[in-house]
PDB file of N, CA and C in Angstrom:
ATOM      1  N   UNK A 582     186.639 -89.704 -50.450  1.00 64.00           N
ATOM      2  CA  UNK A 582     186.800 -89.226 -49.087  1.00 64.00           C
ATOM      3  C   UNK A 582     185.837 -88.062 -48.861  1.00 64.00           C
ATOM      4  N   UNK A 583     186.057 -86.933 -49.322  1.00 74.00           N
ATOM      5  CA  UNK A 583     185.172 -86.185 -49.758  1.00 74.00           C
ATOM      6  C   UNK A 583     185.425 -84.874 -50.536  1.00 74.00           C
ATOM      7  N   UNK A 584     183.893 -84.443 -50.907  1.00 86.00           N
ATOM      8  CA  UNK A 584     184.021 -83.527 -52.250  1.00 86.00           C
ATOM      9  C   UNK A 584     184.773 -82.274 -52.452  1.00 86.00           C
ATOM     10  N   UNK A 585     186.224 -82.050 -52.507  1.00 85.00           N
ATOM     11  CA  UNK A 585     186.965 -81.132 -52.809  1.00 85.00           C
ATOM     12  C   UNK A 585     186.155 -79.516 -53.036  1.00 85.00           C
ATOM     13  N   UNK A 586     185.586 -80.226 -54.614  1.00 88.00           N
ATOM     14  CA  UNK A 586     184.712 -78.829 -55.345  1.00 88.00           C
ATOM     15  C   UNK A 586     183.531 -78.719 -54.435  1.00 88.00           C
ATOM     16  N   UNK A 587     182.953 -79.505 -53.591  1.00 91.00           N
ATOM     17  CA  UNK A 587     181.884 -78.739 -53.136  1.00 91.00           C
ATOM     18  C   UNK A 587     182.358 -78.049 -51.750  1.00 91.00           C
ATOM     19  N   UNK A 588     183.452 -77.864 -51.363  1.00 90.00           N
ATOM     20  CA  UNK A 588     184.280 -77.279 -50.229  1.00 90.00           C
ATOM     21  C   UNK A 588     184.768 -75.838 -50.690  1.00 90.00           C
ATOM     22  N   UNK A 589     185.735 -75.890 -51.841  1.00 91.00           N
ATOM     23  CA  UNK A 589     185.627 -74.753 -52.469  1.00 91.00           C
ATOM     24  C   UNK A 589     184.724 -74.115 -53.337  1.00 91.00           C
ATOM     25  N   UNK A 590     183.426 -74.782 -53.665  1.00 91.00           N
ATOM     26  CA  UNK A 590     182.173 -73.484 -53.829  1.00 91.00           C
ATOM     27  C   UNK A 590     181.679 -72.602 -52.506  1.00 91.00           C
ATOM     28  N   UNK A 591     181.237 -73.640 -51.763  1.00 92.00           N
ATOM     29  CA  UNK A 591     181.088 -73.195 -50.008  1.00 92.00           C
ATOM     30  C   UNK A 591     182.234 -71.753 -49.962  1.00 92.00           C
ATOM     31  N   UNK A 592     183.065 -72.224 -50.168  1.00 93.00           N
ATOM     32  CA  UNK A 592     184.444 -70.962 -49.825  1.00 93.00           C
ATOM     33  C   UNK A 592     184.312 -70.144 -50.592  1.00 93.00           C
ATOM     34  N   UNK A 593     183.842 -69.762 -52.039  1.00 94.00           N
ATOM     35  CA  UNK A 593     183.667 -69.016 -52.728  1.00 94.00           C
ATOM     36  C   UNK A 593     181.992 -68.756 -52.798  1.00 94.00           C
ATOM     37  N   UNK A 594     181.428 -68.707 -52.122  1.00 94.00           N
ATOM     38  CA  UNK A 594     180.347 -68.787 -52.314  1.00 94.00           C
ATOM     39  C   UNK A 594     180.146 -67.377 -50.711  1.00 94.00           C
ATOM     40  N   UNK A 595     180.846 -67.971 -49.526  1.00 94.00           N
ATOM     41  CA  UNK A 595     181.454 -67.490 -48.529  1.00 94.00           C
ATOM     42  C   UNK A 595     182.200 -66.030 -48.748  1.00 94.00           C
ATOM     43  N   UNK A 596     182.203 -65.813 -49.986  1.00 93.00           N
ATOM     44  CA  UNK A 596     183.201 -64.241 -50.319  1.00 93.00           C
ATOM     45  C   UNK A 596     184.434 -64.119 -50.832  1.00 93.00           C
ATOM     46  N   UNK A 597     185.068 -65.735 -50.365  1.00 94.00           N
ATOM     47  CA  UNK A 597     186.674 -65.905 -50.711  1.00 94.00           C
ATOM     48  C   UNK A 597     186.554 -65.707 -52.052  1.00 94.00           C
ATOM     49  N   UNK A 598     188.123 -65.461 -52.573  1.00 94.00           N
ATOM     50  CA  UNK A 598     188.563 -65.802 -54.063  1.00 94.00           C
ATOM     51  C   UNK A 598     188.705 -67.118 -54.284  1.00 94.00           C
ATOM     52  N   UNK A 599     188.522 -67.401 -55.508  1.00 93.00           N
ATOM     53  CA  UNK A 599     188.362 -68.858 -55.849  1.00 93.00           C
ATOM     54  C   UNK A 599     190.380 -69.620 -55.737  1.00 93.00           C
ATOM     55  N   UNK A 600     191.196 -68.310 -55.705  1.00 94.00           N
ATOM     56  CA  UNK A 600     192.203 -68.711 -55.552  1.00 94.00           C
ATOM     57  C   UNK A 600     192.206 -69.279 -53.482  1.00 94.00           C
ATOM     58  N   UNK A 601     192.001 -68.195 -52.643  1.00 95.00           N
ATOM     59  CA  UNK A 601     191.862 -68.438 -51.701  1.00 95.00           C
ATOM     60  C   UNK A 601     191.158 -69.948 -51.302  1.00 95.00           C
ATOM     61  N   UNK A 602     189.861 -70.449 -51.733  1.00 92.00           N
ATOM     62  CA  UNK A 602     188.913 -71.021 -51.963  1.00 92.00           C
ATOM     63  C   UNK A 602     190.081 -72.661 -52.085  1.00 92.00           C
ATOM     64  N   UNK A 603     190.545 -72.573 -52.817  1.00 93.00           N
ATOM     65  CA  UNK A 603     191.433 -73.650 -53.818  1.00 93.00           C
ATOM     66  C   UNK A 603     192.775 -74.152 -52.638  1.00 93.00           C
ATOM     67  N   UNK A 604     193.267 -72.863 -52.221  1.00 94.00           N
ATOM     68  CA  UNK A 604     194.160 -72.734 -51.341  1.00 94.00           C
ATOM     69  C   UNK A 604     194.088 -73.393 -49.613  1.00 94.00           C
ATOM     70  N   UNK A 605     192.786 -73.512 -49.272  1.00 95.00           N
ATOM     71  CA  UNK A 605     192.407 -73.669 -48.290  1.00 95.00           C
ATOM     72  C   UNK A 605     191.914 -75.701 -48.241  1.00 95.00           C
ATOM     73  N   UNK A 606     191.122 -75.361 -49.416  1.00 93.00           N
ATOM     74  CA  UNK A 606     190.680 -76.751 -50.015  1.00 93.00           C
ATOM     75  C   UNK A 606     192.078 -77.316 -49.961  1.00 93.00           C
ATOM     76  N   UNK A 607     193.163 -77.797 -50.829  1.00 92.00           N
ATOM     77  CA  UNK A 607     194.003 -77.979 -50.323  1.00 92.00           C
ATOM     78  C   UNK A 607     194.684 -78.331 -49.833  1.00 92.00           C
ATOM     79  N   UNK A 608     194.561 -77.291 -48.649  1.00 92.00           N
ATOM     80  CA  UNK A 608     195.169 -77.418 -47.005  1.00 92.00           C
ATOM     81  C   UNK A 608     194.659 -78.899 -46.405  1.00 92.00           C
ATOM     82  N   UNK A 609     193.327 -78.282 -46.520  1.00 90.00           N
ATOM     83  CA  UNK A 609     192.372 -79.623 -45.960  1.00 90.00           C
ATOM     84  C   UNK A 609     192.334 -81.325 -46.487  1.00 90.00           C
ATOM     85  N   UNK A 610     192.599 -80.868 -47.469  1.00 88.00           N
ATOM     86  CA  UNK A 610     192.926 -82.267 -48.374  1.00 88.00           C
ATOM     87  C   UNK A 610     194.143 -82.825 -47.714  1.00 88.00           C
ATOM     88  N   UNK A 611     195.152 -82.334 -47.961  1.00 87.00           N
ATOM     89  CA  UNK A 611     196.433 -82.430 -47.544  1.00 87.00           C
ATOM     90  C   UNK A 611     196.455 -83.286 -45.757  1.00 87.00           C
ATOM     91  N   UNK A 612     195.784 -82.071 -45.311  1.00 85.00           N
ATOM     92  CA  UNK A 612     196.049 -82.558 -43.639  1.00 85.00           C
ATOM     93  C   UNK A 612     194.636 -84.129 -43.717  1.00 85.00           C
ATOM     94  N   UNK A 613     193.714 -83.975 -44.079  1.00 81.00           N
ATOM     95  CA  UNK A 613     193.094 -85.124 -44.175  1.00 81.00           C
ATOM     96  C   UNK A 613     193.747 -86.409 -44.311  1.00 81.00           C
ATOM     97  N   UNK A 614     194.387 -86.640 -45.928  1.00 80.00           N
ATOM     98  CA  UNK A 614     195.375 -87.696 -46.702  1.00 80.00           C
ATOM     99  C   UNK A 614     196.355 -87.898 -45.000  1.00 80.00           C
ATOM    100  N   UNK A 615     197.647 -86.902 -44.724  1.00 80.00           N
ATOM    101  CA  UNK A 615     197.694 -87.259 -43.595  1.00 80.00           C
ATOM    102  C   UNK A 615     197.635 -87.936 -42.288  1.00 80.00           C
ATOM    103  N   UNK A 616     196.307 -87.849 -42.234  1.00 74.00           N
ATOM    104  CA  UNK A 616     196.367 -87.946 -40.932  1.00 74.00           C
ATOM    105  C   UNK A 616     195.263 -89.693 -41.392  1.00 74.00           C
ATOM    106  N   UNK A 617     194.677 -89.726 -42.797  1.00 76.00           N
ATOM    107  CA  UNK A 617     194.370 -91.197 -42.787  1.00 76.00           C
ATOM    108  C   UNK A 617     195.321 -92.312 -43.398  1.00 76.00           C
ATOM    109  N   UNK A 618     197.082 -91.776 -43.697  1.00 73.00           N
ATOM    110  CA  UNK A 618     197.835 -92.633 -43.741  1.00 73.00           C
ATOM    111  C   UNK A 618     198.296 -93.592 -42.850  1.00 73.00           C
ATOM    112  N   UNK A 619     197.660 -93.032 -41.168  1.00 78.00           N
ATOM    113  CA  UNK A 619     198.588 -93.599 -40.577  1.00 78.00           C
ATOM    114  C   UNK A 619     197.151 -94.675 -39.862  1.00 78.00           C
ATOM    115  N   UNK A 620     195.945 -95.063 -40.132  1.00 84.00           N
ATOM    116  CA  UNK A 620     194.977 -95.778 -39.955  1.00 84.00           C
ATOM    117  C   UNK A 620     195.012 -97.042 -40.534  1.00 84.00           C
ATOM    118  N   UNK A 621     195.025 -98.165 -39.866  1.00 88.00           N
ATOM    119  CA  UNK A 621     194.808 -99.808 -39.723  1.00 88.00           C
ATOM    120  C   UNK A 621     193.344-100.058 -41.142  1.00 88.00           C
ATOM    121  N   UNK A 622     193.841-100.728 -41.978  1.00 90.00           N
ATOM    122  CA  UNK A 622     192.545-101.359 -42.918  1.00 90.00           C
ATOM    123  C   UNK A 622     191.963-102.563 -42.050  1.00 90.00           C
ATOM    124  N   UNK A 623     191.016-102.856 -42.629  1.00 94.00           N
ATOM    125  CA  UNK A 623     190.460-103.926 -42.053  1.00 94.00           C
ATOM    126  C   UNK A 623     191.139-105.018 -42.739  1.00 94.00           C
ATOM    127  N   UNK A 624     191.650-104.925 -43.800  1.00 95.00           N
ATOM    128  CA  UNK A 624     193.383-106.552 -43.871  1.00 95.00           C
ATOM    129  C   UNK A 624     194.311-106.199 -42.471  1.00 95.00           C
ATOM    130  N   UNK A 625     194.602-105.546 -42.398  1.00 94.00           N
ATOM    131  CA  UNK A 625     195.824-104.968 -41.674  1.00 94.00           C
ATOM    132  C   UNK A 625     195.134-105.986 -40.725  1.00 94.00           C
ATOM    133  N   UNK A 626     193.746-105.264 -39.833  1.00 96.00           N
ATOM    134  CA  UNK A 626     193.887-105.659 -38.602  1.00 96.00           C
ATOM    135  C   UNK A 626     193.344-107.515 -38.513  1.00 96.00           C
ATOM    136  N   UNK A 627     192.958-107.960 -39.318  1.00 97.00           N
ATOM    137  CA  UNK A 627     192.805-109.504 -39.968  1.00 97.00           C
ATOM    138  C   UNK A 627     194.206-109.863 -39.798  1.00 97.00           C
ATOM    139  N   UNK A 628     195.033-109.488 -40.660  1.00 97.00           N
ATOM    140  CA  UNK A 628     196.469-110.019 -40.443  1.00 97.00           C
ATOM    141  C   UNK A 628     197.046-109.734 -38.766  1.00 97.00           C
ATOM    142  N   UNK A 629     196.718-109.132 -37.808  1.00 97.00           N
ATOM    143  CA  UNK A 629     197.379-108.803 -36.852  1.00 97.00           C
ATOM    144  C   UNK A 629     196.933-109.878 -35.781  1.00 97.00           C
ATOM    145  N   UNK A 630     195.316-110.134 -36.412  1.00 98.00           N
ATOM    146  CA  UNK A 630     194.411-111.050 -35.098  1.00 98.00           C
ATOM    147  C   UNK A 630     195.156-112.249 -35.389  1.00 98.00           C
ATOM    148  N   UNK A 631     195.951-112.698 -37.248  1.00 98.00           N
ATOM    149  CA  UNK A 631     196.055-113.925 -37.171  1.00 98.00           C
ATOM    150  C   UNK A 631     197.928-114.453 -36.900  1.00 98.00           C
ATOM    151  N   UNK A 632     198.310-113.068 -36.548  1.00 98.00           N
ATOM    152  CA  UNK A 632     199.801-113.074 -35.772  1.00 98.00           C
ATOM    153  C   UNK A 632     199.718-113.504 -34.522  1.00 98.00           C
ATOM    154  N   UNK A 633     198.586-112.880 -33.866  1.00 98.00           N
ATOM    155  CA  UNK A 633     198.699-112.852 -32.435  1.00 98.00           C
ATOM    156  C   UNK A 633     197.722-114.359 -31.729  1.00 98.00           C
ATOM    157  N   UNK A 634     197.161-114.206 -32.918  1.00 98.00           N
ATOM    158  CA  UNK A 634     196.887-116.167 -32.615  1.00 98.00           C
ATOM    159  C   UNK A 634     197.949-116.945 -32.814  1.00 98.00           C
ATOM    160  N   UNK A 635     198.784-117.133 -33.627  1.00 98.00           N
ATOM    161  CA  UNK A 635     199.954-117.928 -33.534  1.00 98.00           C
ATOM    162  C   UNK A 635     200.887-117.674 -32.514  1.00 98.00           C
ATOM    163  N   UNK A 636     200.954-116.091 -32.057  1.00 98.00           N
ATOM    164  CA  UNK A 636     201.962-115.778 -30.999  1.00 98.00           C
ATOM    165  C   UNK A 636     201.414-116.242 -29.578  1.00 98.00           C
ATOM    166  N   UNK A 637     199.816-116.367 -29.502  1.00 98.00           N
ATOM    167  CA  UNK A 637     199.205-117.124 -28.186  1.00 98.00           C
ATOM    168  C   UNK A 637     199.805-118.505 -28.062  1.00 98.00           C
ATOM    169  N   UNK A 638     199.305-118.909 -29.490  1.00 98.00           N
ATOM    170  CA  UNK A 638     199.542-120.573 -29.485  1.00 98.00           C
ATOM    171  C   UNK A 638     201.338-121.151 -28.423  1.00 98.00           C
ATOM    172  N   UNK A 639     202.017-120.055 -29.640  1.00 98.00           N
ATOM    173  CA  UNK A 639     203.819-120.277 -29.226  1.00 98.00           C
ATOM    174  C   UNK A 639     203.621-120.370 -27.526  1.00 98.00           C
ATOM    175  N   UNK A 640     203.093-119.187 -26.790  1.00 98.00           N
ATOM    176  CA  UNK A 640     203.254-118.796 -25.732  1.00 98.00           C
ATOM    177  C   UNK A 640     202.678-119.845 -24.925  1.00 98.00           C
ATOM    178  N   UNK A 641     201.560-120.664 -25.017  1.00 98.00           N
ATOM    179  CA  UNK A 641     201.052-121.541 -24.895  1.00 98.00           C
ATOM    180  C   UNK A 641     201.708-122.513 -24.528  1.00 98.00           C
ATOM    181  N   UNK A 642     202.307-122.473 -25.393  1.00 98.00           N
ATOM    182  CA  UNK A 642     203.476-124.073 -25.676  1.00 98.00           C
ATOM    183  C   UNK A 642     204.152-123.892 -25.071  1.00 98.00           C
ATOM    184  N   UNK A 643     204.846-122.388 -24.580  1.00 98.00           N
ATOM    185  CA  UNK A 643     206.255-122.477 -23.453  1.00 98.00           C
ATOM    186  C   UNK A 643     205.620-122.426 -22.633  1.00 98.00           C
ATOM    187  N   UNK A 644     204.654-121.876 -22.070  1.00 98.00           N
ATOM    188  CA  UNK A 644     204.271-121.852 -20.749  1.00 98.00           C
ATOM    189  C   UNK A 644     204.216-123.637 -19.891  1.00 98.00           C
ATOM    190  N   UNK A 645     203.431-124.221 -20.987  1.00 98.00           N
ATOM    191  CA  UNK A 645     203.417-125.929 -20.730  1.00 98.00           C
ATOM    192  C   UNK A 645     204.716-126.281 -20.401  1.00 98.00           C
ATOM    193  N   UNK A 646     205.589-126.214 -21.347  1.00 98.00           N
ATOM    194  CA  UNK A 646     206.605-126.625 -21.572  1.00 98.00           C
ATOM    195  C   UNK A 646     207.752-126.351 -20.145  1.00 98.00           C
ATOM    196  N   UNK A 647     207.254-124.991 -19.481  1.00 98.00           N
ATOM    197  CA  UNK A 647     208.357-124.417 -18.438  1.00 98.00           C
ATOM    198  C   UNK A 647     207.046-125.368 -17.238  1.00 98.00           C
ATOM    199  N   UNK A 648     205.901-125.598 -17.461  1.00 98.00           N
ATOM    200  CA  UNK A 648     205.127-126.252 -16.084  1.00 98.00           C
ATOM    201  C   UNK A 648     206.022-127.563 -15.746  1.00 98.00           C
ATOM    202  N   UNK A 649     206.255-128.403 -16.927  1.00 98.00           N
ATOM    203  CA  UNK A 649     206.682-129.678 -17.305  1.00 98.00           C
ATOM    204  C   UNK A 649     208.143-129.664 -16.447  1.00 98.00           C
ATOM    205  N   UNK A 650     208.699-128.776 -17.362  1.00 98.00           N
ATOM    206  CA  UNK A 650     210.250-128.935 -16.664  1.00 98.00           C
ATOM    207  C   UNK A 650     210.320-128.507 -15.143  1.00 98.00           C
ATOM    208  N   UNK A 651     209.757-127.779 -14.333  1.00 98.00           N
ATOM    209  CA  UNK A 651     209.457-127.142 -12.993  1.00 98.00           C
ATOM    210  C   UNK A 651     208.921-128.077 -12.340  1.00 98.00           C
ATOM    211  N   UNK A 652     208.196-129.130 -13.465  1.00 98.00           N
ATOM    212  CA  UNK A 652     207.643-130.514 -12.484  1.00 98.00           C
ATOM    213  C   UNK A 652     208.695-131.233 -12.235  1.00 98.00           C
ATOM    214  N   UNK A 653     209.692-131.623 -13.435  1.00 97.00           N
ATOM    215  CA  UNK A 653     210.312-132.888 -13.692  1.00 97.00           C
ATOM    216  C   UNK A 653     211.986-131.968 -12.797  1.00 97.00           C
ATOM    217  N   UNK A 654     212.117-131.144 -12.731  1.00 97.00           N
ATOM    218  CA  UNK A 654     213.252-130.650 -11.475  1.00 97.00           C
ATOM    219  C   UNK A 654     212.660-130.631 -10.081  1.00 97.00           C
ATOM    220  N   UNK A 655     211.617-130.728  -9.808  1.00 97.00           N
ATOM    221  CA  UNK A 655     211.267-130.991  -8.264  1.00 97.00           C
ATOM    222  C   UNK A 655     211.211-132.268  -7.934  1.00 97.00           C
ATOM    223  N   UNK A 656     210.696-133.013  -9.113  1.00 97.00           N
ATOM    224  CA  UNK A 656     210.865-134.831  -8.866  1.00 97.00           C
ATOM    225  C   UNK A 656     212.479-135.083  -8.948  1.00 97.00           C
ATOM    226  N   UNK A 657     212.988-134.542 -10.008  1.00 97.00           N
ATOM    227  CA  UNK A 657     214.618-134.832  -9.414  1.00 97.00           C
ATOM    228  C   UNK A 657     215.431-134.344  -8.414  1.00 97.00           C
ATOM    229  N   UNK A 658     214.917-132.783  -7.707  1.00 97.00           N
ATOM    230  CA  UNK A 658     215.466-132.719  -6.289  1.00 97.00           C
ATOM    231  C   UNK A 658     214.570-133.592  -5.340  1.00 97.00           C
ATOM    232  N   UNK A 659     213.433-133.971  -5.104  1.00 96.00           N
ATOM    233  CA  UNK A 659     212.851-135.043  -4.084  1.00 96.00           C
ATOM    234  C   UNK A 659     213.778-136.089  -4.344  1.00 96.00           C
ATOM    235  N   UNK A 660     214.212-136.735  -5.431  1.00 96.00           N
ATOM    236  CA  UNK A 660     214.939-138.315  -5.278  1.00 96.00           C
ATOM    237  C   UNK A 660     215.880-138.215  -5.372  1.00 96.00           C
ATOM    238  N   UNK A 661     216.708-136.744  -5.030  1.00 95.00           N
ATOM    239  CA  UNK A 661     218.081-137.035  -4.703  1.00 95.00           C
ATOM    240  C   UNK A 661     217.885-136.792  -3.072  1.00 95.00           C
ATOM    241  N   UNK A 662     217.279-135.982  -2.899  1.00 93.00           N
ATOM    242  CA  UNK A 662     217.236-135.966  -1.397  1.00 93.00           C
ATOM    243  C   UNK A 662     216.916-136.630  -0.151  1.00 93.00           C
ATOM    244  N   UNK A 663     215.650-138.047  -1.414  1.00 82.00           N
ATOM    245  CA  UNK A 663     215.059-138.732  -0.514  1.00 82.00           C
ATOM    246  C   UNK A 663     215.510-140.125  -0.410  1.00 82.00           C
TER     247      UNK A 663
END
């Protein structure tokens, strides 16, 4: 991700104590790890494209499926009526 020790030389190099230096490093590490736990891999988002293709497909199929029946109840109210 990136270089820890060359963050705390920078910091000690900067005037800090190497404890300070270490302390800060750290911090940064810490909030980094963080904040890239909660980021999509490129499996993740592969697996999501190939959910939401099957969830098109499903949707697909009812949508047909509700055209069909919306057809076949208007042909059965016309021939009761007619």
């Amino acid at each position: 991700m990136f270089d820890t020790h060359a963050i705390a030389r920078s910091l000690t190099d900067a005037d800090l104590t190497p404890e300070q230096a270490d302390a800060i490093t750290n911090a940064i590490r810490q909030v980094a790890e963080h904040d890239m736990a909660g980021l999509a891999t490129k499996a993740d988002l592969a697996e999501l494209r190939v959910e939401l293709a099957g969830l098109e497909a499903r949707l697909i199929k009812w949508m047909i499926g509700i055209v069909f029946a919306g057809a076949g109840l208007v042909i059965a109210v016309l021939r009761l009526i007619g």
